[in-house]
Amino acid sequence: MSFAPMLESDVTSWSGESDVVVVGFGGAGACAAIAAADEGASVMIVEAASASGGSTALSSAEIYLGGGTKIQKAVGYEDSVEDVFGYLMASNGPQADANKVRAYSEGGAEHLDWLMSLGVPFKASELKERAMMALTDDCLLYTGSEKAWPYSEHYKPAPRGHNLEVEGDNGGPLLTKILLQQVEQRGIDIHYETRALRLIVSCFGPQQRIVGLAVRQNMQEHYFRASKGVVLCAGGFIMNEDMVREYCPQFLDNKTQIGNPNDTGSGIQMGLSVGGRAINMHEGFLSLPFYPPATLTFGIFVNGQGQRFINEDAYHGRIGSFLVNQSYPVYLILNVADYGNYETESWLQAPVVATGETLDELVSELKLPKGQLERTLARFNEDVAEGVDRLFHKDVSWLKTIEAPFVALDCTPGAGAFFPCFTLGGLDTTVDGAVCSVHEGVIPGLYAAGRTACGVPRRGDGYASGSSVGDATFSGRMAGRRVAAEECI
């Protein structure tokens, strides 16, 4: 499909007009529309699906925010802006955008207040156990590697994952339901089952301005005029196999692409078609969701050389990103006692590849160099006895002797384990969402937010759950406010 822009002079008639046209009705698009409308702009949303929600609706809707949010304070955490900023810069470096991270860190507490003002519910409570998400209605949860080395040595950790007050994995549907209600209350013009085709420009060349959007609706092409600008919130590109193969082929074989069917990169391609710049396209989130049960953290991951390669108390996305760069096979070795409720609680789906009443029995069933796992376990158990992980600095609370009876899970990609992934690259934008040109400056009248833009989260090995929904709602809101302040053309 060609996304080549269309000249304004070739438009025979306009099917509609508003100050702002938002492409996509997920978390970013909804927040962009709400923010623009609250600044007095008339707003139109075009959405390819038959309902709102996008990938936000499919998520747990954890929202990663810090710096002293109302919930953090109520639970008893003093989280500083500088600790949030430092952690996000370090975990997303060297690709991190200091200006975006600064705005996000400083604006986190106020952004949560804004979401709460829309009716998004958060309970003043914390889920203290190590978990991927809160299946209770508790709010605060550690959702990154804040308490793990190397970050914990430099930045004071605090829980920053804010889960909605709802039981089960139902945060995404609840959040998008509330955002839909807020959009409808503002009388924003919504066009479902309407696919964005290409941007409409005032002219070709460096003097161009984005003036509208061509769409397909009811099998006919229509043209919507945007007197202030267009905001692209059409998601990432994980569902576009050609783009994934070109930019991040590591996410194809034996991985599970997660997102909504319209995460095809259409917004990114429309931005590129008018001279926008795309960055970080090789990066994405890649997880190995090995907890719950949390007791699996007591185990050790070993690669094809029988060697550890990471501290196992790190976030599951960090471990997944490290794992796929190891020599295969990759095993998780642990005590049978810590295997616990793995078969009923875990999302991992990694098969049991070996068990053993003795270490010799375990090793005989694994494809590892002779003697290497024995040395690795001996070294690890020596460190446990001394209360320090000298090699990878796993926190002492997760240090436990690994002894018979043993069990090994096969976490090698392709062996059955679940490896969910999505993209983190997109259009380069300013802090307030203006799309940067490949030449200089920004493209007048064009904005992007959410995963269509390259936002705060930029590395899979530094990702934290809630970064995407947090960044999408925050960047959408910023872009909506900014485009509403544009002069009408």
Coordinates of C-alpha atoms in Angstrom, one line a residue:
M1 CA 0.0 0.0 0.0
S2 CA 1.3 3.4 -1.0
F3 CA 1.2 6.2 1.6
A4 CA 2.3 8.9 -0.7
P5 CA 0.8 12.3 0.3
M6 CA -1.9 14.0 -1.7
L7 CA -2.0 17.6 -2.8
E8 CA -4.6 19.9 -1.3
S9 CA -5.3 21.2 -4.8
D10 CA -6.4 17.7 -5.9
V11 CA -9.1 17.5 -3.3
T12 CA -12.4 17.9 -5.2
S13 CA -14.5 18.3 -2.0
W14 CA -14.1 17.9 1.7
S15 CA -16.3 15.4 3.6
G16 CA -15.6 17.0 6.9
E17 CA -13.5 19.6 8.8
S18 CA -12.2 20.1 12.3
D19 CA -9.3 21.8 13.9
V20 CA -7.6 18.6 14.8
V21 CA -7.8 15.1 13.2
V22 CA -6.5 12.3 15.3
V23 CA -5.6 9.0 13.6
G24 CA -6.2 6.1 16.0
F25 CA -8.4 5.7 19.0
G26 CA -6.2 3.8 21.5
G27 CA -4.8 5.3 24.7
A28 CA -2.7 7.9 22.9
G29 CA -5.4 9.0 20.5
A30 CA -8.0 9.2 23.1
C31 CA -5.8 11.4 25.4
A32 CA -4.8 13.6 22.4
A33 CA -8.4 14.1 21.5
I34 CA -9.5 14.9 25.1
A35 CA -6.6 17.3 25.6
A36 CA -7.2 19.1 22.4
A37 CA -10.9 19.4 23.0
D38 CA -10.3 20.8 26.5
E39 CA -8.1 23.5 24.9
G40 CA -11.1 24.6 22.8
A41 CA -10.3 22.8 19.5
S42 CA -12.8 20.9 17.5
V43 CA -11.6 17.3 17.2
M44 CA -12.3 14.4 14.9
I45 CA -11.0 10.8 15.5
V46 CA -10.6 8.2 12.7
E47 CA -10.3 4.6 13.7
A48 CA -9.8 1.6 11.4
A49 CA -11.5 -0.8 13.9
S50 CA -15.1 -0.9 14.8
A51 CA -14.5 0.2 18.4
S52 CA -12.0 2.2 20.4
G53 CA -9.2 0.8 22.5
G54 CA -6.3 -0.3 20.2
S55 CA -3.5 -2.1 21.9
T56 CA -4.2 -0.2 25.2
A57 CA -7.4 -2.2 25.5
L58 CA -5.4 -5.5 25.1
S59 CA -2.9 -4.5 27.8
S60 CA -3.0 -4.7 31.6
A61 CA -3.0 -0.9 31.6
E62 CA -0.3 -0.6 34.2
I63 CA 0.8 3.1 34.0
Y64 CA 4.4 3.7 34.8
L65 CA 4.6 7.1 36.7
G66 CA 6.7 8.4 39.5
G67 CA 8.2 11.4 41.2
G68 CA 5.8 11.4 44.1
T69 CA 2.4 10.5 42.8
K70 CA -0.6 10.8 45.0
I71 CA -0.7 7.0 45.4
Q72 CA 3.0 6.7 46.1
K73 CA 2.7 9.2 48.9
A74 CA -0.4 7.6 50.3
V75 CA 1.4 4.3 50.5
G76 CA 4.4 5.8 52.1
Y77 CA 7.0 6.2 49.3
E78 CA 9.1 9.3 48.8
D79 CA 10.0 8.9 45.1
S80 CA 12.0 11.8 43.7
V81 CA 11.9 13.2 40.2
E82 CA 15.7 12.8 40.0
D83 CA 15.5 9.1 40.8
V84 CA 12.9 8.6 38.2
F85 CA 14.9 10.6 35.6
G86 CA 18.1 8.8 36.5
Y87 CA 16.6 5.3 36.3
L88 CA 14.8 6.0 33.0
M89 CA 17.9 7.6 31.4
A90 CA 20.1 4.7 32.5
S91 CA 17.7 1.9 31.5
N92 CA 16.9 3.4 28.1
G93 CA 20.4 4.6 27.4
P94 CA 22.2 5.4 25.2
Q95 CA 19.1 5.9 23.1
A96 CA 17.2 7.8 25.8
D97 CA 15.9 11.3 24.9
A98 CA 16.8 13.5 27.9
N99 CA 14.2 16.1 27.1
K100 CA 11.3 13.6 26.9
V101 CA 12.5 11.7 30.0
R102 CA 12.8 15.0 31.9
A103 CA 9.2 16.0 31.0
Y104 CA 7.9 12.6 31.8
S105 CA 9.7 12.4 35.1
E106 CA 8.6 15.9 36.2
G107 CA 5.1 15.5 34.9
G108 CA 4.4 12.0 36.3
A109 CA 2.5 13.0 39.4
E110 CA 0.4 15.6 37.7
H111 CA -0.4 13.2 34.9
L112 CA -1.8 10.6 37.3
D113 CA -3.9 13.4 38.8
W114 CA -5.2 14.2 35.3
L115 CA -6.1 10.6 34.7
M116 CA -7.9 10.4 38.1
S117 CA -9.8 13.6 37.2
L118 CA -11.2 11.7 34.2
G119 CA -12.5 9.0 36.5
V120 CA -9.7 6.4 36.2
P121 CA -9.7 4.7 39.6
F122 CA -6.5 3.9 41.6
K123 CA -6.5 2.4 45.0
A124 CA -4.0 3.6 47.7
S125 CA -2.4 0.2 48.2
E126 CA 0.6 -1.8 47.1
L127 CA 1.1 -5.4 45.9
K128 CA 4.3 -6.3 47.6
E129 CA 4.9 -9.7 45.9
R130 CA 7.0 -10.1 42.7
A131 CA 4.5 -10.4 39.9
M132 CA 4.0 -9.4 36.3
M133 CA 0.8 -7.6 37.1
A134 CA -1.6 -7.0 39.9
L135 CA -4.5 -9.5 39.6
T136 CA -5.9 -8.0 42.8
D137 CA -7.3 -4.4 42.8
D138 CA -4.1 -3.1 44.4
C139 CA -2.3 -0.2 42.7
L140 CA 1.4 0.1 43.2
L141 CA 3.8 -2.6 42.0
Y142 CA 7.5 -2.8 41.0
T143 CA 7.3 -3.3 37.2
G144 CA 10.8 -2.8 36.1
S145 CA 14.4 -3.5 37.3
E146 CA 14.4 -0.7 39.9
K147 CA 15.4 -3.0 42.8
A148 CA 17.9 -5.0 40.7
W149 CA 21.5 -4.4 39.8
P150 CA 22.9 -2.2 38.3
Y151 CA 20.1 0.4 38.8
S152 CA 19.6 -0.1 42.5
E153 CA 23.2 0.9 43.2
H154 CA 22.6 4.4 41.7
Y155 CA 18.9 5.3 42.0
K156 CA 16.6 4.9 45.0
P157 CA 14.0 2.3 44.0
A158 CA 10.3 2.8 44.3
P159 CA 7.2 1.1 42.9
R160 CA 6.0 3.1 39.9
G161 CA 3.6 0.7 38.1
H162 CA 0.1 2.1 38.8
N163 CA -2.6 -0.6 38.3
L164 CA -6.2 0.4 38.0
E165 CA -8.6 -0.5 40.8
V166 CA -10.0 -3.6 39.1
E167 CA -9.5 -7.3 39.8
G168 CA -8.0 -9.6 37.3
D169 CA -6.2 -8.7 34.0
N170 CA -8.9 -6.1 33.2
G171 CA -7.1 -2.8 33.4
G172 CA -6.9 -2.2 29.7
P173 CA -10.7 -2.6 29.0
L174 CA -11.5 -0.4 32.0
L175 CA -9.1 2.4 31.0
T176 CA -10.3 2.5 27.4
K177 CA -13.9 2.4 28.5
I178 CA -13.4 5.5 30.7
L179 CA -11.5 7.3 27.9
L180 CA -14.3 6.5 25.4
Q181 CA -16.8 8.0 27.8
Q182 CA -14.8 11.1 28.2
V183 CA -14.4 11.5 24.4
E184 CA -18.1 11.0 23.9
Q185 CA -19.0 13.5 26.7
R186 CA -17.0 16.2 24.8
G187 CA -18.9 15.6 21.6
I188 CA -15.8 14.6 19.7
D189 CA -16.6 13.4 16.2
I190 CA -15.7 9.7 15.9
H191 CA -15.4 7.8 12.7
Y192 CA -15.1 4.0 13.2
E193 CA -14.2 1.5 10.4
T194 CA -12.4 4.4 8.7
R195 CA -8.9 3.7 7.5
A196 CA -6.4 6.5 7.1
L197 CA -4.8 6.3 3.7
R198 CA -2.5 9.3 3.3
L199 CA -1.8 12.8 4.5
I200 CA -2.9 15.8 2.5
V201 CA -0.3 18.6 2.0
S202 CA -0.5 22.2 0.9
C203 CA 2.3 21.6 -1.5
F204 CA 5.3 19.3 -2.2
G205 CA 8.6 20.3 -0.9
P206 CA 10.1 22.1 2.1
Q207 CA 7.3 24.7 2.4
Q208 CA 4.6 22.0 2.8
R209 CA 2.1 21.9 5.6
I210 CA -0.2 19.1 6.6
V211 CA -3.8 20.2 5.9
G212 CA -5.8 17.1 6.1
L213 CA -6.2 13.4 5.8
A214 CA -7.5 11.0 3.1
V215 CA -9.4 8.0 4.4
R216 CA -11.4 5.0 3.2
Q217 CA -14.9 4.8 4.6
N218 CA -17.7 2.5 3.4
M219 CA -15.5 1.5 0.5
Q220 CA -15.2 5.1 -0.7
E221 CA -12.4 7.6 -0.4
H222 CA -13.1 10.7 1.7
Y223 CA -11.1 13.8 2.6
F224 CA -11.1 15.4 6.1
R225 CA -9.6 18.9 6.5
A226 CA -7.5 19.7 9.6
S227 CA -7.2 23.4 10.1
K228 CA -4.7 23.0 13.0
G229 CA -3.1 19.7 12.4
V230 CA -3.1 15.9 12.3
V231 CA -2.0 13.7 15.2
L232 CA -0.8 10.2 14.3
C233 CA -1.6 7.7 17.0
A234 CA -1.9 4.6 14.9
G235 CA 0.3 2.2 17.0
G236 CA 3.6 0.5 16.3
F237 CA 4.5 -1.9 13.5
I238 CA 4.7 -5.3 15.1
M239 CA 1.9 -6.7 12.9
N240 CA 3.6 -5.7 9.7
E241 CA 5.9 -8.7 8.8
D242 CA 7.7 -6.8 6.1
M243 CA 8.6 -3.9 8.4
V244 CA 9.6 -6.2 11.2
R245 CA 11.8 -8.2 8.8
E246 CA 13.4 -5.0 7.6
Y247 CA 14.0 -3.3 10.9
C248 CA 14.0 -5.9 13.7
P249 CA 14.0 -9.4 12.3
Q250 CA 14.9 -10.8 15.7
F251 CA 11.2 -10.5 16.6
L252 CA 10.1 -13.0 13.9
D253 CA 11.3 -16.6 14.6
N254 CA 9.8 -18.3 17.7
K255 CA 8.4 -15.0 19.1
T256 CA 4.8 -14.0 19.7
Q257 CA 3.9 -10.6 18.2
I258 CA 1.5 -8.8 20.6
G259 CA -0.7 -5.9 19.7
N260 CA -3.9 -5.2 17.9
P261 CA -4.3 -6.2 14.2
N262 CA -3.9 -2.5 13.1
D263 CA -0.3 -2.2 14.5
T264 CA 0.9 -2.2 10.9
G265 CA 3.1 0.9 11.0
S266 CA 0.7 2.9 8.9
G267 CA 1.1 6.0 11.0
I268 CA 4.9 5.7 10.8
Q269 CA 4.8 5.3 7.0
M270 CA 2.5 8.3 6.6
G271 CA 5.0 10.3 8.6
L272 CA 7.9 9.1 6.5
S273 CA 6.0 9.9 3.3
V274 CA 6.1 13.6 4.1
G275 CA 9.7 13.7 5.2
G276 CA 9.4 12.7 8.8
R277 CA 12.3 11.0 10.5
A278 CA 12.0 7.5 12.1
I279 CA 14.4 6.4 14.8
N280 CA 15.1 3.4 17.0
M281 CA 13.4 1.1 14.6
H282 CA 15.5 -1.9 15.5
E283 CA 14.4 -1.9 19.2
G284 CA 11.5 -3.5 20.9
F285 CA 10.2 -5.2 24.0
L286 CA 11.0 -8.9 24.2
S287 CA 9.9 -10.7 27.4
L288 CA 10.5 -14.1 29.1
P289 CA 7.6 -14.0 31.6
F290 CA 9.0 -16.6 34.0
Y291 CA 7.2 -15.3 37.1
P292 CA 4.8 -15.9 38.7
P293 CA 5.4 -18.0 40.7
A294 CA 8.0 -15.6 42.2
T295 CA 9.9 -18.6 43.6
L296 CA 11.4 -19.2 40.2
T297 CA 13.6 -16.2 40.8
F298 CA 15.6 -18.4 43.2
G299 CA 16.8 -20.3 40.2
I300 CA 19.6 -19.5 37.8
F301 CA 19.5 -19.1 34.0
V302 CA 22.4 -20.8 32.2
N303 CA 23.3 -20.6 28.5
G304 CA 24.7 -23.3 26.1
Q305 CA 28.0 -23.1 27.9
G306 CA 26.4 -23.8 31.2
Q307 CA 27.1 -20.3 32.5
R308 CA 24.9 -17.7 34.1
F309 CA 24.5 -14.5 32.1
I310 CA 22.2 -12.2 34.2
N311 CA 20.9 -11.5 37.7
E312 CA 17.6 -13.4 37.8
D313 CA 15.8 -10.8 40.0
A314 CA 15.8 -8.4 37.0
Y315 CA 12.6 -7.6 35.1
H316 CA 11.4 -10.3 32.8
G317 CA 11.8 -8.1 29.7
R318 CA 15.4 -7.5 30.6
I319 CA 16.0 -11.2 31.0
G320 CA 14.3 -11.9 27.7
S321 CA 16.4 -9.4 25.9
F322 CA 19.6 -10.9 27.3
L323 CA 18.6 -14.5 26.7
V324 CA 18.1 -14.2 23.0
N325 CA 21.7 -13.1 22.6
Q326 CA 23.1 -16.2 24.4
S327 CA 24.4 -19.4 22.9
Y328 CA 21.6 -22.0 23.0
P329 CA 20.2 -24.0 24.7
V330 CA 19.1 -21.8 27.7
Y331 CA 17.9 -23.5 30.8
L332 CA 16.4 -22.3 34.1
I333 CA 17.8 -24.5 36.9
L334 CA 16.1 -24.6 40.2
N335 CA 15.0 -26.7 43.2
V336 CA 11.9 -28.7 42.8
A337 CA 10.5 -27.0 45.9
D338 CA 10.8 -23.6 44.1
Y339 CA 9.1 -25.0 41.0
G340 CA 6.0 -24.6 43.2
N341 CA 2.8 -23.6 41.4
Y342 CA 4.6 -23.1 38.0
E343 CA 2.2 -25.4 36.1
T344 CA -0.9 -23.4 37.2
E345 CA 0.4 -19.8 37.7
S346 CA 3.0 -19.1 35.0
W347 CA 2.6 -17.7 31.5
L348 CA 6.1 -19.0 30.6
Q349 CA 5.0 -22.4 29.1
A350 CA 8.6 -23.6 29.0
P351 CA 8.7 -27.4 29.2
V352 CA 10.5 -29.4 31.9
V353 CA 13.6 -30.7 30.1
A354 CA 15.3 -32.5 32.9
T355 CA 14.9 -33.5 36.6
G356 CA 17.3 -35.2 38.9
E357 CA 17.6 -36.7 42.4
T358 CA 21.2 -35.9 42.0
L359 CA 23.2 -33.4 40.1
D360 CA 24.6 -36.2 37.9
E361 CA 21.1 -37.2 36.9
L362 CA 20.2 -33.7 36.0
V363 CA 23.3 -33.1 33.9
S364 CA 22.9 -36.3 32.0
E365 CA 19.7 -35.0 30.5
L366 CA 21.0 -31.6 29.5
K367 CA 23.0 -30.6 26.4
L368 CA 25.8 -28.8 28.1
P369 CA 29.6 -29.0 28.1
K370 CA 30.9 -31.6 30.6
G371 CA 31.5 -30.3 34.0
Q372 CA 30.4 -26.7 33.3
L373 CA 27.0 -26.7 35.1
E374 CA 28.6 -28.4 38.1
R375 CA 31.2 -25.5 38.3
T376 CA 28.5 -22.9 37.9
L377 CA 26.3 -24.3 40.6
A378 CA 29.2 -24.8 43.0
R379 CA 30.3 -21.2 42.5
F380 CA 26.7 -19.9 42.9
N381 CA 26.1 -22.0 46.1
E382 CA 29.4 -20.7 47.6
D383 CA 28.2 -17.2 47.0
V384 CA 24.8 -18.0 48.6
A385 CA 26.6 -19.3 51.7
E386 CA 28.5 -16.0 51.9
G387 CA 25.4 -13.9 51.2
V388 CA 26.6 -12.2 48.1
D389 CA 26.3 -12.8 44.3
R390 CA 29.8 -11.8 43.2
L391 CA 29.1 -12.4 39.5
F392 CA 25.7 -10.8 38.8
H393 CA 24.7 -9.1 42.1
K394 CA 21.3 -10.7 42.5
D395 CA 19.8 -9.2 45.6
V396 CA 20.4 -11.2 48.8
S397 CA 16.7 -11.7 49.3
W398 CA 16.7 -14.0 46.2
L399 CA 19.8 -16.0 47.1
K400 CA 19.1 -19.6 48.0
T401 CA 21.1 -22.7 47.7
I402 CA 20.2 -24.8 44.6
E403 CA 20.3 -28.5 45.6
A404 CA 18.7 -31.8 44.9
P405 CA 16.1 -32.6 43.9
F406 CA 16.5 -30.4 40.8
V407 CA 14.4 -29.4 37.8
A408 CA 15.4 -27.6 34.6
L409 CA 13.0 -25.7 32.3
D410 CA 14.0 -25.3 28.6
C411 CA 13.8 -21.6 27.9
T412 CA 15.4 -21.9 24.4
P413 CA 13.5 -19.9 21.8
G414 CA 11.5 -22.5 19.7
A415 CA 11.4 -25.1 22.5
G416 CA 7.9 -23.9 23.6
A417 CA 8.5 -21.0 25.9
F418 CA 6.4 -17.8 25.5
F419 CA 8.4 -14.8 24.1
P420 CA 6.0 -11.9 23.6
C421 CA 7.3 -8.9 21.8
F422 CA 6.4 -5.5 20.3
T423 CA 8.2 -2.6 18.7
L424 CA 9.6 0.6 20.3
G425 CA 10.7 2.5 17.2
G426 CA 8.8 5.3 15.5
L427 CA 8.7 8.8 14.3
D428 CA 11.1 11.2 15.9
T429 CA 9.1 13.9 17.7
T430 CA 9.7 16.9 20.0
V431 CA 8.6 16.7 23.6
D432 CA 5.2 18.1 22.6
G433 CA 4.8 15.7 19.7
A434 CA 5.7 17.6 16.6
V435 CA 7.1 15.3 14.0
C436 CA 10.8 16.1 13.2
S437 CA 11.8 16.5 9.5
V438 CA 14.7 14.6 7.9
H439 CA 16.0 18.0 6.9
E440 CA 15.6 20.4 9.8
G441 CA 12.9 21.6 12.2
V442 CA 9.5 20.0 12.3
I443 CA 6.8 19.3 9.8
P444 CA 4.1 22.0 10.2
G445 CA 0.7 20.5 11.1
L446 CA 1.9 17.0 11.9
Y447 CA 2.1 15.4 15.3
A448 CA 2.6 11.8 16.6
A449 CA 2.2 10.0 19.9
G450 CA 2.1 6.6 21.5
R451 CA 4.0 3.8 19.6
T452 CA 3.7 5.7 16.3
A453 CA 6.3 8.0 17.9
C454 CA 9.6 7.1 19.5
G455 CA 8.8 8.1 23.1
V456 CA 10.3 7.5 26.5
P457 CA 10.7 3.6 26.4
R458 CA 13.5 2.8 23.9
R459 CA 15.2 -0.4 24.9
G460 CA 13.9 -3.9 25.5
D461 CA 16.6 -4.6 28.1
G462 CA 15.6 -1.5 30.0
Y463 CA 11.8 -1.6 29.6
A464 CA 9.4 -1.5 32.5
S465 CA 5.8 -2.6 32.4
G466 CA 3.5 0.4 32.1
S467 CA 6.0 2.4 30.1
S468 CA 3.9 2.1 26.9
V469 CA 0.5 3.0 28.4
G470 CA 2.1 5.7 30.6
D471 CA 4.1 7.1 27.6
A472 CA 1.1 6.8 25.2
T473 CA -1.3 8.7 27.5
F474 CA 1.3 11.3 28.4
S475 CA 2.5 11.9 24.9
G476 CA -1.0 11.9 23.5
R477 CA -2.0 14.5 26.0
M478 CA 1.1 16.6 25.2
A479 CA 0.5 16.5 21.5
G480 CA -3.2 17.3 21.8
R481 CA -2.5 20.4 23.9
R482 CA 0.2 21.5 21.5
V483 CA -1.8 21.1 18.3
A484 CA -4.8 22.9 19.8
A485 CA -2.6 25.9 20.2
E486 CA -1.7 26.1 16.5
E487 CA -3.1 28.9 14.3
C488 CA -5.8 27.8 11.9
I489 CA -4.9 27.6 8.3

